[in-house]
Amino acid sequence: MTKDGRPVFTVLSPPLGSIVARRRIRFAKEDLTSPETIIENDEVVKWGKRSPHVFSVAVTYKCQCNCQHCSADTYREKVRREGGLLTFEELRDAINQGVDLGATIVILTGGEPLLRPEIFDLVEAIDKNKCTPIMFTNGEFLTDDVVKKLADRGLYGVFVSIDSAIAGEHDAFRGREGLFEKAVEGIKKTIAAGILTGIATVATKERVHNGDLDGIMELGKELGIMEVVIFDITPAGKLINVVDKLLGKEEIEKIEAFTHRYNELKEYPSVFHESLFSYFAVPCVKGCPGGAVMLHLRANGDVTPCDGIPIPFGNIRNEPLEQIWNRITHDEEYAKPHNGCRMADLDFRRKYLNLS
């Protein structure tokens, strides 16, 4: 439930019955009823018109952590080497353009977004009658003062990254001693402030099989969070050439069984796998959200289908976001849905990135 009593089924969609949710329905209806859109069955759509539901925005690449799986590592080095970080005004304008395209969720990410000095002003600047702002954070800086400012400025939801329910393992994975304890304390503070709170966690082959994900659910239950979202480990950034860590059919099936089992247990947080992300925005679409219902803005203005795809389709400084979005949606690869992560698709990697 939101502060005003509206029901919520996931932090990644607006509250049911809200003006923002009605806006999302209107955009989805326009997309699906476009004369050029063809729905062959419940999983195959050929789009005529398409609008992004989610606009993820990297507001900085500064980060105090050194995560083993960081997908932004390559971009961070590029910005460090070449400069070009977007100004506050450029970020605000880009977000407004994304909202005008149809975004009803704006995700503020990084790097660590709380290291961006103007982050509170950026949250406040987002039009809450058109979209809901949320944040992905490692949780270290969720102090009483920071959380109060975020709540006062209208932050709708927050996902705190937790990679293990065992403090030492989490800290080692993130390269930051003491991070687990601070993240847990931050979660308690955001819940107390009325900010919808979830845990974001990454599924590796090892974690799927060794019970780590069960530990995350127990931690979520103990803390009283709303939901857990499971992301597959992505072969991007630091892991761009590490394909042996990718989840196979067996792991995907285990995650699906895991989510079904816990979603039947009402005393636990809800849990969903990233494969359902698109479905929340457009019910007949499953699989990779990048370029289907999502687009991503890098901290230097480059625009990509998602934060894991190292292929920019344009830069916000050079042309309107609408032109870049249309280029993505009419691209041969992104004109159709994709069942899984494209970066995990060996054919995609060979064709578009010259990677094995």
mmCIF file of C-alpha atoms in Angstrom:
data_model
loop_
_atom_site.group_PDB
_atom_site.id
_atom_site.type_symbol
_atom_site.label_atom_id
_atom_site.label_comp_id
_atom_site.label_asym_id
_atom_site.label_seq_id
_atom_site.Cartn_x
_atom_site.Cartn_y
_atom_site.Cartn_z
ATOM 1 C CA MET A 1 0.000 0.000 0.000
ATOM 2 C CA THR A 2 1.086 3.551 -0.691
ATOM 3 C CA LYS A 3 0.803 6.292 1.928
ATOM 4 C CA ASP A 4 -2.592 7.274 0.496
ATOM 5 C CA GLY A 5 -3.853 3.676 0.604
ATOM 6 C CA ARG A 6 -3.539 2.663 -3.052
ATOM 7 C CA PRO A 7 -2.724 -1.012 -3.682
ATOM 8 C CA VAL A 8 0.660 -1.866 -5.198
ATOM 9 C CA PHE A 9 1.667 -5.194 -6.701
ATOM 10 C CA THR A 10 5.241 -4.215 -7.563
ATOM 11 C CA VAL A 11 7.456 -1.207 -6.961
ATOM 12 C CA LEU A 12 8.253 -1.305 -10.679
ATOM 13 C CA SER A 13 4.748 -0.205 -11.678
ATOM 14 C CA PRO A 14 2.614 2.725 -10.532
ATOM 15 C CA PRO A 15 -0.002 2.163 -7.793
ATOM 16 C CA LEU A 16 -3.193 0.568 -9.068
ATOM 17 C CA GLY A 17 -5.902 3.092 -9.856
ATOM 18 C CA SER A 18 -3.538 6.054 -9.755
ATOM 19 C CA ILE A 19 -3.393 8.727 -12.428
ATOM 20 C CA VAL A 20 0.032 7.389 -13.430
ATOM 21 C CA ALA A 21 -1.275 3.823 -13.779
ATOM 22 C CA ARG A 22 -4.118 5.056 -15.951
ATOM 23 C CA ARG A 23 -1.560 6.872 -18.070
ATOM 24 C CA ARG A 24 0.399 3.617 -18.526
ATOM 25 C CA ILE A 25 -2.779 1.800 -19.582
ATOM 26 C CA ARG A 26 -3.509 4.498 -22.138
ATOM 27 C CA PHE A 27 -0.048 4.231 -23.678
ATOM 28 C CA ALA A 28 -0.183 0.430 -23.715
ATOM 29 C CA LYS A 29 -3.589 0.515 -25.398
ATOM 30 C CA GLU A 30 -2.346 2.942 -28.051
ATOM 31 C CA ASP A 31 0.667 0.707 -28.717
ATOM 32 C CA LEU A 32 -1.366 -2.482 -29.000
ATOM 33 C CA THR A 33 -4.158 -0.990 -31.123
ATOM 34 C CA SER A 34 -1.853 0.772 -33.560
ATOM 35 C CA PRO A 35 -2.829 -0.335 -37.095
ATOM 36 C CA GLU A 36 0.729 -1.494 -37.755
ATOM 37 C CA THR A 37 0.944 -3.626 -34.589
ATOM 38 C CA ILE A 38 0.346 -7.346 -35.139
ATOM 39 C CA ILE A 39 -0.144 -9.758 -32.221
ATOM 40 C CA GLU A 40 0.515 -13.253 -33.568
ATOM 41 C CA ASN A 41 0.015 -14.985 -30.212
ATOM 42 C CA ASP A 42 0.463 -14.238 -26.510
ATOM 43 C CA GLU A 43 4.248 -13.992 -26.821
ATOM 44 C CA VAL A 44 4.895 -12.716 -30.354
ATOM 45 C CA VAL A 45 4.197 -9.091 -31.169
ATOM 46 C CA LYS A 46 5.223 -7.116 -34.243
ATOM 47 C CA TRP A 47 5.113 -3.497 -33.184
ATOM 48 C CA GLY A 48 3.816 -0.543 -35.090
ATOM 49 C CA LYS A 49 3.985 1.943 -32.216
ATOM 50 C CA ARG A 50 5.871 1.401 -28.993
ATOM 51 C CA SER A 51 6.286 3.501 -25.862
ATOM 52 C CA PRO A 52 8.769 2.952 -23.023
ATOM 53 C CA HIS A 53 7.244 2.165 -19.647
ATOM 54 C CA VAL A 54 10.545 2.383 -17.770
ATOM 55 C CA PHE A 55 13.274 4.955 -18.258
ATOM 56 C CA SER A 56 16.407 4.084 -16.307
ATOM 57 C CA VAL A 57 18.833 6.952 -15.838
ATOM 58 C CA ALA A 58 22.443 6.667 -14.676
ATOM 59 C CA VAL A 59 22.899 9.972 -12.859
ATOM 60 C CA THR A 60 26.572 9.324 -12.064
ATOM 61 C CA TYR A 61 29.201 6.602 -12.354
ATOM 62 C CA LYS A 62 30.841 7.459 -9.052
ATOM 63 C CA CYS A 63 30.653 4.532 -6.650
ATOM 64 C CA GLN A 64 32.384 3.555 -3.439
ATOM 65 C CA CYS A 65 32.052 -0.136 -4.225
ATOM 66 C CA ASN A 66 33.994 -2.464 -6.501
ATOM 67 C CA CYS A 67 31.367 -5.052 -7.365
ATOM 68 C CA GLN A 68 32.483 -8.234 -9.079
ATOM 69 C CA HIS A 69 29.607 -8.076 -11.575
ATOM 70 C CA CYS A 70 29.465 -4.303 -12.247
ATOM 71 C CA SER A 71 27.837 -3.738 -15.651
ATOM 72 C CA ALA A 72 28.642 -0.007 -15.545
ATOM 73 C CA ASP A 73 32.389 -0.490 -15.162
ATOM 74 C CA THR A 74 33.164 0.146 -18.837
ATOM 75 C CA TYR A 75 31.013 3.297 -18.958
ATOM 76 C CA ARG A 76 32.527 4.599 -15.721
ATOM 77 C CA GLU A 77 36.004 4.321 -17.176
ATOM 78 C CA LYS A 78 34.881 6.065 -20.384
ATOM 79 C CA VAL A 79 33.406 9.005 -18.447
ATOM 80 C CA ARG A 80 36.480 9.177 -16.204
ATOM 81 C CA ARG A 81 38.745 9.248 -19.258
ATOM 82 C CA GLU A 82 36.704 11.507 -21.535
ATOM 83 C CA GLY A 83 34.496 13.496 -19.161
ATOM 84 C CA GLY A 84 31.134 14.643 -20.435
ATOM 85 C CA LEU A 85 28.940 13.940 -17.401
ATOM 86 C CA LEU A 86 25.441 15.320 -17.972
ATOM 87 C CA THR A 87 24.567 18.453 -16.024
ATOM 88 C CA PHE A 88 21.544 18.612 -13.732
ATOM 89 C CA GLU A 89 19.662 20.619 -16.357
ATOM 90 C CA GLU A 90 20.477 18.057 -19.058
ATOM 91 C CA LEU A 91 19.350 15.185 -16.835
ATOM 92 C CA ARG A 92 16.112 16.949 -15.956
ATOM 93 C CA ASP A 93 15.393 17.694 -19.624
ATOM 94 C CA ALA A 94 16.189 14.116 -20.676
ATOM 95 C CA ILE A 95 13.864 12.698 -18.013
ATOM 96 C CA ASN A 96 11.075 15.012 -19.168
ATOM 97 C CA GLN A 97 11.585 13.774 -22.725
ATOM 98 C CA GLY A 98 11.365 10.161 -21.536
ATOM 99 C CA VAL A 99 8.167 10.891 -19.642
ATOM 100 C CA ASP A 100 6.690 12.578 -22.721
ATOM 101 C CA LEU A 101 7.444 9.382 -24.678
ATOM 102 C CA GLY A 102 5.349 7.414 -22.199
ATOM 103 C CA ALA A 103 7.620 6.476 -19.297
ATOM 104 C CA THR A 104 5.639 5.966 -16.115
ATOM 105 C CA ILE A 105 8.564 4.674 -14.043
ATOM 106 C CA VAL A 106 11.857 6.571 -13.862
ATOM 107 C CA ILE A 107 14.692 4.592 -12.273
ATOM 108 C CA LEU A 108 17.562 6.640 -10.858
ATOM 109 C CA THR A 109 20.689 4.529 -10.850
ATOM 110 C CA GLY A 110 24.447 4.770 -11.406
ATOM 111 C CA GLY A 111 27.090 4.125 -10.190
ATOM 112 C CA GLU A 112 25.677 5.014 -6.807
ATOM 113 C CA PRO A 113 22.949 7.623 -7.390
ATOM 114 C CA LEU A 114 23.220 9.046 -3.881
ATOM 115 C CA LEU A 115 26.700 10.293 -4.775
ATOM 116 C CA ARG A 116 25.141 12.759 -7.231
ATOM 117 C CA PRO A 117 24.960 16.070 -5.308
ATOM 118 C CA GLU A 118 21.691 17.201 -6.960
ATOM 119 C CA ILE A 119 19.899 13.865 -6.504
ATOM 120 C CA PHE A 120 17.213 15.303 -4.204
ATOM 121 C CA ASP A 121 16.454 18.125 -6.609
ATOM 122 C CA LEU A 122 16.265 15.602 -9.437
ATOM 123 C CA VAL A 123 13.715 13.477 -7.536
ATOM 124 C CA GLU A 124 11.675 16.598 -6.809
ATOM 125 C CA ALA A 125 11.777 17.727 -10.452
ATOM 126 C CA ILE A 126 10.091 14.549 -11.721
ATOM 127 C CA ASP A 127 6.389 15.107 -12.493
ATOM 128 C CA LYS A 128 4.594 12.773 -10.036
ATOM 129 C CA ASN A 129 1.325 13.138 -11.969
ATOM 130 C CA LYS A 130 2.928 11.443 -14.960
ATOM 131 C CA CYS A 131 5.417 8.956 -13.535
ATOM 132 C CA THR A 132 6.748 7.460 -10.327
ATOM 133 C CA PRO A 133 10.443 7.858 -9.439
ATOM 134 C CA ILE A 134 12.330 4.971 -7.886
ATOM 135 C CA MET A 135 15.975 4.345 -7.087
ATOM 136 C CA PHE A 136 18.440 1.468 -7.134
ATOM 137 C CA THR A 137 21.146 1.930 -4.504
ATOM 138 C CA ASN A 138 23.770 -0.084 -2.642
ATOM 139 C CA GLY A 139 22.253 1.336 0.541
ATOM 140 C CA GLU A 140 25.324 2.677 2.318
ATOM 141 C CA PHE A 141 24.189 6.300 2.291
ATOM 142 C CA LEU A 142 20.582 5.768 3.395
ATOM 143 C CA THR A 143 21.009 7.763 6.576
ATOM 144 C CA ASP A 144 18.129 9.333 8.502
ATOM 145 C CA ASP A 145 18.701 12.702 6.838
ATOM 146 C CA VAL A 146 19.022 11.295 3.320
ATOM 147 C CA VAL A 147 15.933 9.102 3.653
ATOM 148 C CA LYS A 148 13.862 12.008 4.988
ATOM 149 C CA LYS A 149 14.913 14.180 2.053
ATOM 150 C CA LEU A 150 14.085 11.440 -0.454
ATOM 151 C CA ALA A 151 10.667 10.894 1.112
ATOM 152 C CA ASP A 152 9.951 14.631 1.285
ATOM 153 C CA ARG A 153 10.910 15.092 -2.386
ATOM 154 C CA GLY A 154 8.550 12.306 -3.454
ATOM 155 C CA LEU A 155 10.636 9.163 -4.025
ATOM 156 C CA TYR A 156 8.100 6.382 -4.589
ATOM 157 C CA GLY A 157 10.262 3.297 -4.139
ATOM 158 C CA VAL A 158 13.785 2.043 -3.583
ATOM 159 C CA PHE A 159 15.581 -1.211 -4.308
ATOM 160 C CA VAL A 160 18.629 -1.941 -2.184
ATOM 161 C CA SER A 161 21.135 -4.371 -3.676
ATOM 162 C CA ILE A 162 21.826 -7.385 -1.481
ATOM 163 C CA ASP A 163 23.979 -10.158 -2.954
ATOM 164 C CA SER A 164 23.996 -12.477 0.052
ATOM 165 C CA ALA A 165 22.185 -12.664 3.367
ATOM 166 C CA ILE A 166 25.583 -13.416 4.917
ATOM 167 C CA ALA A 167 27.272 -10.107 5.690
ATOM 168 C CA GLY A 168 30.844 -11.161 4.899
ATOM 169 C CA GLU A 169 29.890 -12.697 1.565
ATOM 170 C CA HIS A 170 27.897 -9.639 0.522
ATOM 171 C CA ASP A 171 30.705 -7.268 1.470
ATOM 172 C CA ALA A 172 33.288 -9.378 -0.375
ATOM 173 C CA PHE A 173 31.133 -9.476 -3.519
ATOM 174 C CA ARG A 174 30.744 -5.702 -3.391
ATOM 175 C CA GLY A 175 34.336 -4.984 -2.360
ATOM 176 C CA ARG A 176 33.177 -2.841 0.553
ATOM 177 C CA GLU A 177 33.657 -3.907 4.157
ATOM 178 C CA GLY A 178 30.719 -3.110 6.410
ATOM 179 C CA LEU A 179 28.329 -2.445 3.520
ATOM 180 C CA PHE A 180 25.834 -5.170 4.450
ATOM 181 C CA GLU A 181 25.146 -3.722 7.886
ATOM 182 C CA LYS A 182 24.674 -0.199 6.498
ATOM 183 C CA ALA A 183 22.405 -1.470 3.701
ATOM 184 C CA VAL A 184 20.195 -3.338 6.165
ATOM 185 C CA GLU A 185 19.937 -0.271 8.402
ATOM 186 C CA GLY A 186 19.088 1.792 5.332
ATOM 187 C CA ILE A 187 16.283 -0.601 4.419
ATOM 188 C CA LYS A 188 14.788 -0.203 7.881
ATOM 189 C CA LYS A 189 14.857 3.570 7.486
ATOM 190 C CA THR A 190 13.190 3.655 4.054
ATOM 191 C CA ILE A 191 10.420 1.347 5.249
ATOM 192 C CA ALA A 192 9.848 3.538 8.310
ATOM 193 C CA ALA A 193 9.681 6.609 6.055
ATOM 194 C CA GLY A 194 6.925 5.068 3.938
ATOM 195 C CA ILE A 195 9.074 4.543 0.839
ATOM 196 C CA LEU A 196 8.151 1.266 -0.857
ATOM 197 C CA THR A 197 11.208 -0.922 -0.400
ATOM 198 C CA GLY A 198 12.567 -3.996 -2.135
ATOM 199 C CA ILE A 199 15.757 -5.976 -2.439
ATOM 200 C CA ALA A 200 17.483 -6.404 -5.790
ATOM 201 C CA THR A 201 19.689 -9.476 -6.049
ATOM 202 C CA VAL A 202 21.745 -11.118 -8.766
ATOM 203 C CA ALA A 203 21.382 -14.807 -9.586
ATOM 204 C CA THR A 204 24.599 -16.649 -10.421
ATOM 205 C CA LYS A 205 24.780 -20.378 -11.131
ATOM 206 C CA GLU A 206 26.226 -20.951 -7.690
ATOM 207 C CA ARG A 207 23.601 -18.891 -5.906
ATOM 208 C CA VAL A 208 20.746 -20.643 -7.697
ATOM 209 C CA HIS A 209 21.951 -24.018 -6.428
ATOM 210 C CA ASN A 210 23.399 -23.312 -2.967
ATOM 211 C CA GLY A 211 20.367 -21.810 -1.203
ATOM 212 C CA ASP A 212 21.582 -18.196 -1.175
ATOM 213 C CA LEU A 213 18.310 -17.001 -2.682
ATOM 214 C CA ASP A 214 16.377 -18.633 0.159
ATOM 215 C CA GLY A 215 18.553 -16.642 2.535
ATOM 216 C CA ILE A 216 17.562 -13.437 0.750
ATOM 217 C CA MET A 217 13.888 -14.293 1.172
ATOM 218 C CA GLU A 218 14.382 -14.955 4.876
ATOM 219 C CA LEU A 219 16.154 -11.611 5.237
ATOM 220 C CA GLY A 220 13.370 -9.864 3.330
ATOM 221 C CA LYS A 221 10.774 -11.455 5.578
ATOM 222 C CA GLU A 222 12.685 -10.398 8.695
ATOM 223 C CA LEU A 223 13.007 -6.799 7.487
ATOM 224 C CA GLY A 224 9.433 -6.544 6.214
ATOM 225 C CA ILE A 225 10.278 -5.441 2.683
ATOM 226 C CA MET A 226 7.692 -5.458 -0.075
ATOM 227 C CA GLU A 227 9.422 -7.548 -2.741
ATOM 228 C CA VAL A 228 12.558 -9.179 -4.088
ATOM 229 C CA VAL A 229 13.538 -8.840 -7.729
ATOM 230 C CA ILE A 230 15.994 -11.372 -9.160
ATOM 231 C CA PHE A 231 18.242 -10.326 -12.016
ATOM 232 C CA ASP A 232 20.261 -12.827 -14.024
ATOM 233 C CA ILE A 233 23.982 -12.204 -13.967
ATOM 234 C CA THR A 234 24.683 -10.132 -17.083
ATOM 235 C CA PRO A 235 27.762 -10.617 -19.278
ATOM 236 C CA ALA A 236 28.451 -6.894 -19.505
ATOM 237 C CA GLY A 237 30.944 -4.502 -17.956
ATOM 238 C CA LYS A 238 33.429 -6.527 -15.916
ATOM 239 C CA LEU A 239 31.858 -9.794 -17.077
ATOM 240 C CA ILE A 240 31.469 -8.990 -20.768
ATOM 241 C CA ASN A 241 33.743 -11.878 -21.806
ATOM 242 C CA VAL A 242 32.731 -14.319 -19.069
ATOM 243 C CA VAL A 243 30.077 -16.512 -20.647
ATOM 244 C CA ASP A 244 30.695 -19.586 -18.504
ATOM 245 C CA LYS A 245 28.841 -17.891 -15.633
ATOM 246 C CA LEU A 246 25.622 -17.494 -17.606
ATOM 247 C CA LEU A 247 22.498 -19.210 -16.342
ATOM 248 C CA GLY A 248 21.371 -22.223 -18.319
ATOM 249 C CA LYS A 249 17.954 -23.773 -18.786
ATOM 250 C CA GLU A 250 18.271 -25.683 -15.515
ATOM 251 C CA GLU A 251 18.936 -22.516 -13.502
ATOM 252 C CA ILE A 252 16.130 -20.583 -15.175
ATOM 253 C CA GLU A 253 13.676 -23.372 -14.391
ATOM 254 C CA LYS A 254 14.852 -23.451 -10.773
ATOM 255 C CA ILE A 255 14.322 -19.694 -10.467
ATOM 256 C CA GLU A 256 10.819 -20.003 -11.909
ATOM 257 C CA ALA A 257 9.993 -22.767 -9.417
ATOM 258 C CA PHE A 258 11.535 -20.665 -6.641
ATOM 259 C CA THR A 259 9.373 -17.628 -7.443
ATOM 260 C CA HIS A 260 6.196 -19.732 -7.678
ATOM 261 C CA ARG A 261 6.920 -21.373 -4.325
ATOM 262 C CA TYR A 262 7.570 -18.174 -2.402
ATOM 263 C CA ASN A 263 4.712 -16.250 -3.982
ATOM 264 C CA GLU A 264 2.380 -18.829 -2.474
ATOM 265 C CA LEU A 265 3.774 -18.060 0.997
ATOM 266 C CA LYS A 266 2.076 -14.850 2.054
ATOM 267 C CA GLU A 267 4.371 -14.278 5.035
ATOM 268 C CA TYR A 268 7.263 -13.641 2.627
ATOM 269 C CA PRO A 269 7.854 -10.697 0.309
ATOM 270 C CA SER A 270 6.636 -11.138 -3.232
ATOM 271 C CA VAL A 271 9.376 -12.176 -5.641
ATOM 272 C CA PHE A 272 9.700 -12.002 -9.377
ATOM 273 C CA HIS A 273 12.295 -12.764 -12.001
ATOM 274 C CA GLU A 274 13.408 -10.156 -14.529
ATOM 275 C CA SER A 275 11.823 -12.199 -17.350
ATOM 276 C CA LEU A 276 8.420 -10.906 -16.184
ATOM 277 C CA PHE A 277 9.483 -7.277 -16.266
ATOM 278 C CA SER A 278 8.026 -6.554 -19.690
ATOM 279 C CA TYR A 279 4.805 -8.353 -18.785
ATOM 280 C CA PHE A 280 4.059 -5.783 -16.068
ATOM 281 C CA ALA A 281 4.004 -3.044 -18.701
ATOM 282 C CA VAL A 282 2.377 -4.860 -21.635
ATOM 283 C CA PRO A 283 0.655 -8.135 -20.622
ATOM 284 C CA CYS A 284 1.254 -9.921 -23.936
ATOM 285 C CA VAL A 285 5.027 -9.360 -23.856
ATOM 286 C CA LYS A 286 7.550 -11.455 -21.941
ATOM 287 C CA GLY A 287 11.325 -11.563 -21.973
ATOM 288 C CA CYS A 288 13.964 -8.875 -22.327
ATOM 289 C CA PRO A 289 12.529 -5.412 -21.535
ATOM 290 C CA GLY A 290 15.350 -3.512 -23.284
ATOM 291 C CA GLY A 291 14.004 -1.647 -26.292
ATOM 292 C CA ALA A 292 10.577 -3.204 -25.717
ATOM 293 C CA VAL A 293 9.294 -1.355 -22.660
ATOM 294 C CA MET A 294 12.554 0.152 -21.398
ATOM 295 C CA LEU A 295 15.311 2.502 -22.455
ATOM 296 C CA HIS A 296 18.432 3.609 -20.628
ATOM 297 C CA LEU A 297 20.323 6.893 -20.409
ATOM 298 C CA ARG A 298 24.006 6.726 -19.549
ATOM 299 C CA ALA A 299 25.565 9.426 -17.394
ATOM 300 C CA ASN A 300 27.292 10.935 -20.473
ATOM 301 C CA GLY A 301 24.108 11.170 -22.556
ATOM 302 C CA ASP A 302 24.429 7.972 -24.580
ATOM 303 C CA VAL A 303 21.124 6.114 -24.979
ATOM 304 C CA THR A 304 20.878 2.318 -25.035
ATOM 305 C CA PRO A 305 18.006 -0.175 -24.823
ATOM 306 C CA CYS A 306 19.078 -1.150 -21.277
ATOM 307 C CA ASP A 307 22.022 -0.617 -18.956
ATOM 308 C CA GLY A 308 23.599 -3.945 -19.936
ATOM 309 C CA ILE A 309 23.778 -3.294 -23.682
ATOM 310 C CA PRO A 310 27.056 -1.585 -24.690
ATOM 311 C CA ILE A 311 25.614 -0.297 -27.975
ATOM 312 C CA PRO A 312 24.581 3.395 -27.958
ATOM 313 C CA PHE A 313 21.893 4.347 -30.471
ATOM 314 C CA GLY A 314 22.529 8.060 -30.088
ATOM 315 C CA ASN A 315 23.318 10.776 -27.572
ATOM 316 C CA ILE A 316 20.782 13.047 -25.930
ATOM 317 C CA ARG A 317 23.030 16.049 -26.532
ATOM 318 C CA ASN A 318 22.894 15.575 -30.285
ATOM 319 C CA GLU A 319 19.239 14.791 -30.976
ATOM 320 C CA PRO A 320 15.862 14.434 -29.238
ATOM 321 C CA LEU A 321 15.236 11.282 -27.236
ATOM 322 C CA GLU A 322 12.212 10.461 -29.415
ATOM 323 C CA GLN A 323 14.429 10.107 -32.492
ATOM 324 C CA ILE A 324 16.774 7.748 -30.635
ATOM 325 C CA TRP A 325 13.866 5.695 -29.267
ATOM 326 C CA ASN A 326 12.400 5.364 -32.760
ATOM 327 C CA ARG A 327 15.785 4.225 -34.029
ATOM 328 C CA ILE A 328 15.853 1.503 -31.358
ATOM 329 C CA THR A 329 12.300 0.319 -31.942
ATOM 330 C CA HIS A 330 12.775 0.133 -35.709
ATOM 331 C CA ASP A 331 16.138 -1.599 -35.496
ATOM 332 C CA GLU A 332 16.103 -5.116 -36.967
ATOM 333 C CA GLU A 333 17.035 -6.660 -33.632
ATOM 334 C CA TYR A 334 14.732 -4.608 -31.408
ATOM 335 C CA ALA A 335 11.714 -4.606 -33.703
ATOM 336 C CA LYS A 336 10.692 -7.924 -32.141
ATOM 337 C CA PRO A 337 10.644 -9.356 -28.603
ATOM 338 C CA HIS A 338 13.497 -11.472 -27.292
ATOM 339 C CA ASN A 339 12.840 -14.292 -24.833
ATOM 340 C CA GLY A 340 15.937 -13.704 -22.697
ATOM 341 C CA CYS A 341 18.823 -11.328 -22.123
ATOM 342 C CA ARG A 342 20.366 -10.418 -25.457
ATOM 343 C CA MET A 343 23.822 -10.142 -23.918
ATOM 344 C CA ALA A 344 23.518 -13.800 -22.929
ATOM 345 C CA ASP A 345 22.605 -14.760 -26.502
ATOM 346 C CA LEU A 346 25.786 -15.951 -28.211
ATOM 347 C CA ASP A 347 24.408 -15.199 -31.677
ATOM 348 C CA PHE A 348 23.640 -11.609 -30.652
ATOM 349 C CA ARG A 349 27.106 -11.189 -29.143
ATOM 350 C CA ARG A 350 28.813 -12.462 -32.291
ATOM 351 C CA LYS A 351 26.687 -10.400 -34.649
ATOM 352 C CA TYR A 352 26.570 -7.070 -32.876
ATOM 353 C CA LEU A 353 29.593 -7.047 -30.562
ATOM 354 C CA ASN A 354 32.066 -9.387 -32.221
ATOM 355 C CA LEU A 355 32.251 -11.302 -28.927
ATOM 356 C CA SER A 356 32.346 -15.057 -28.406
#
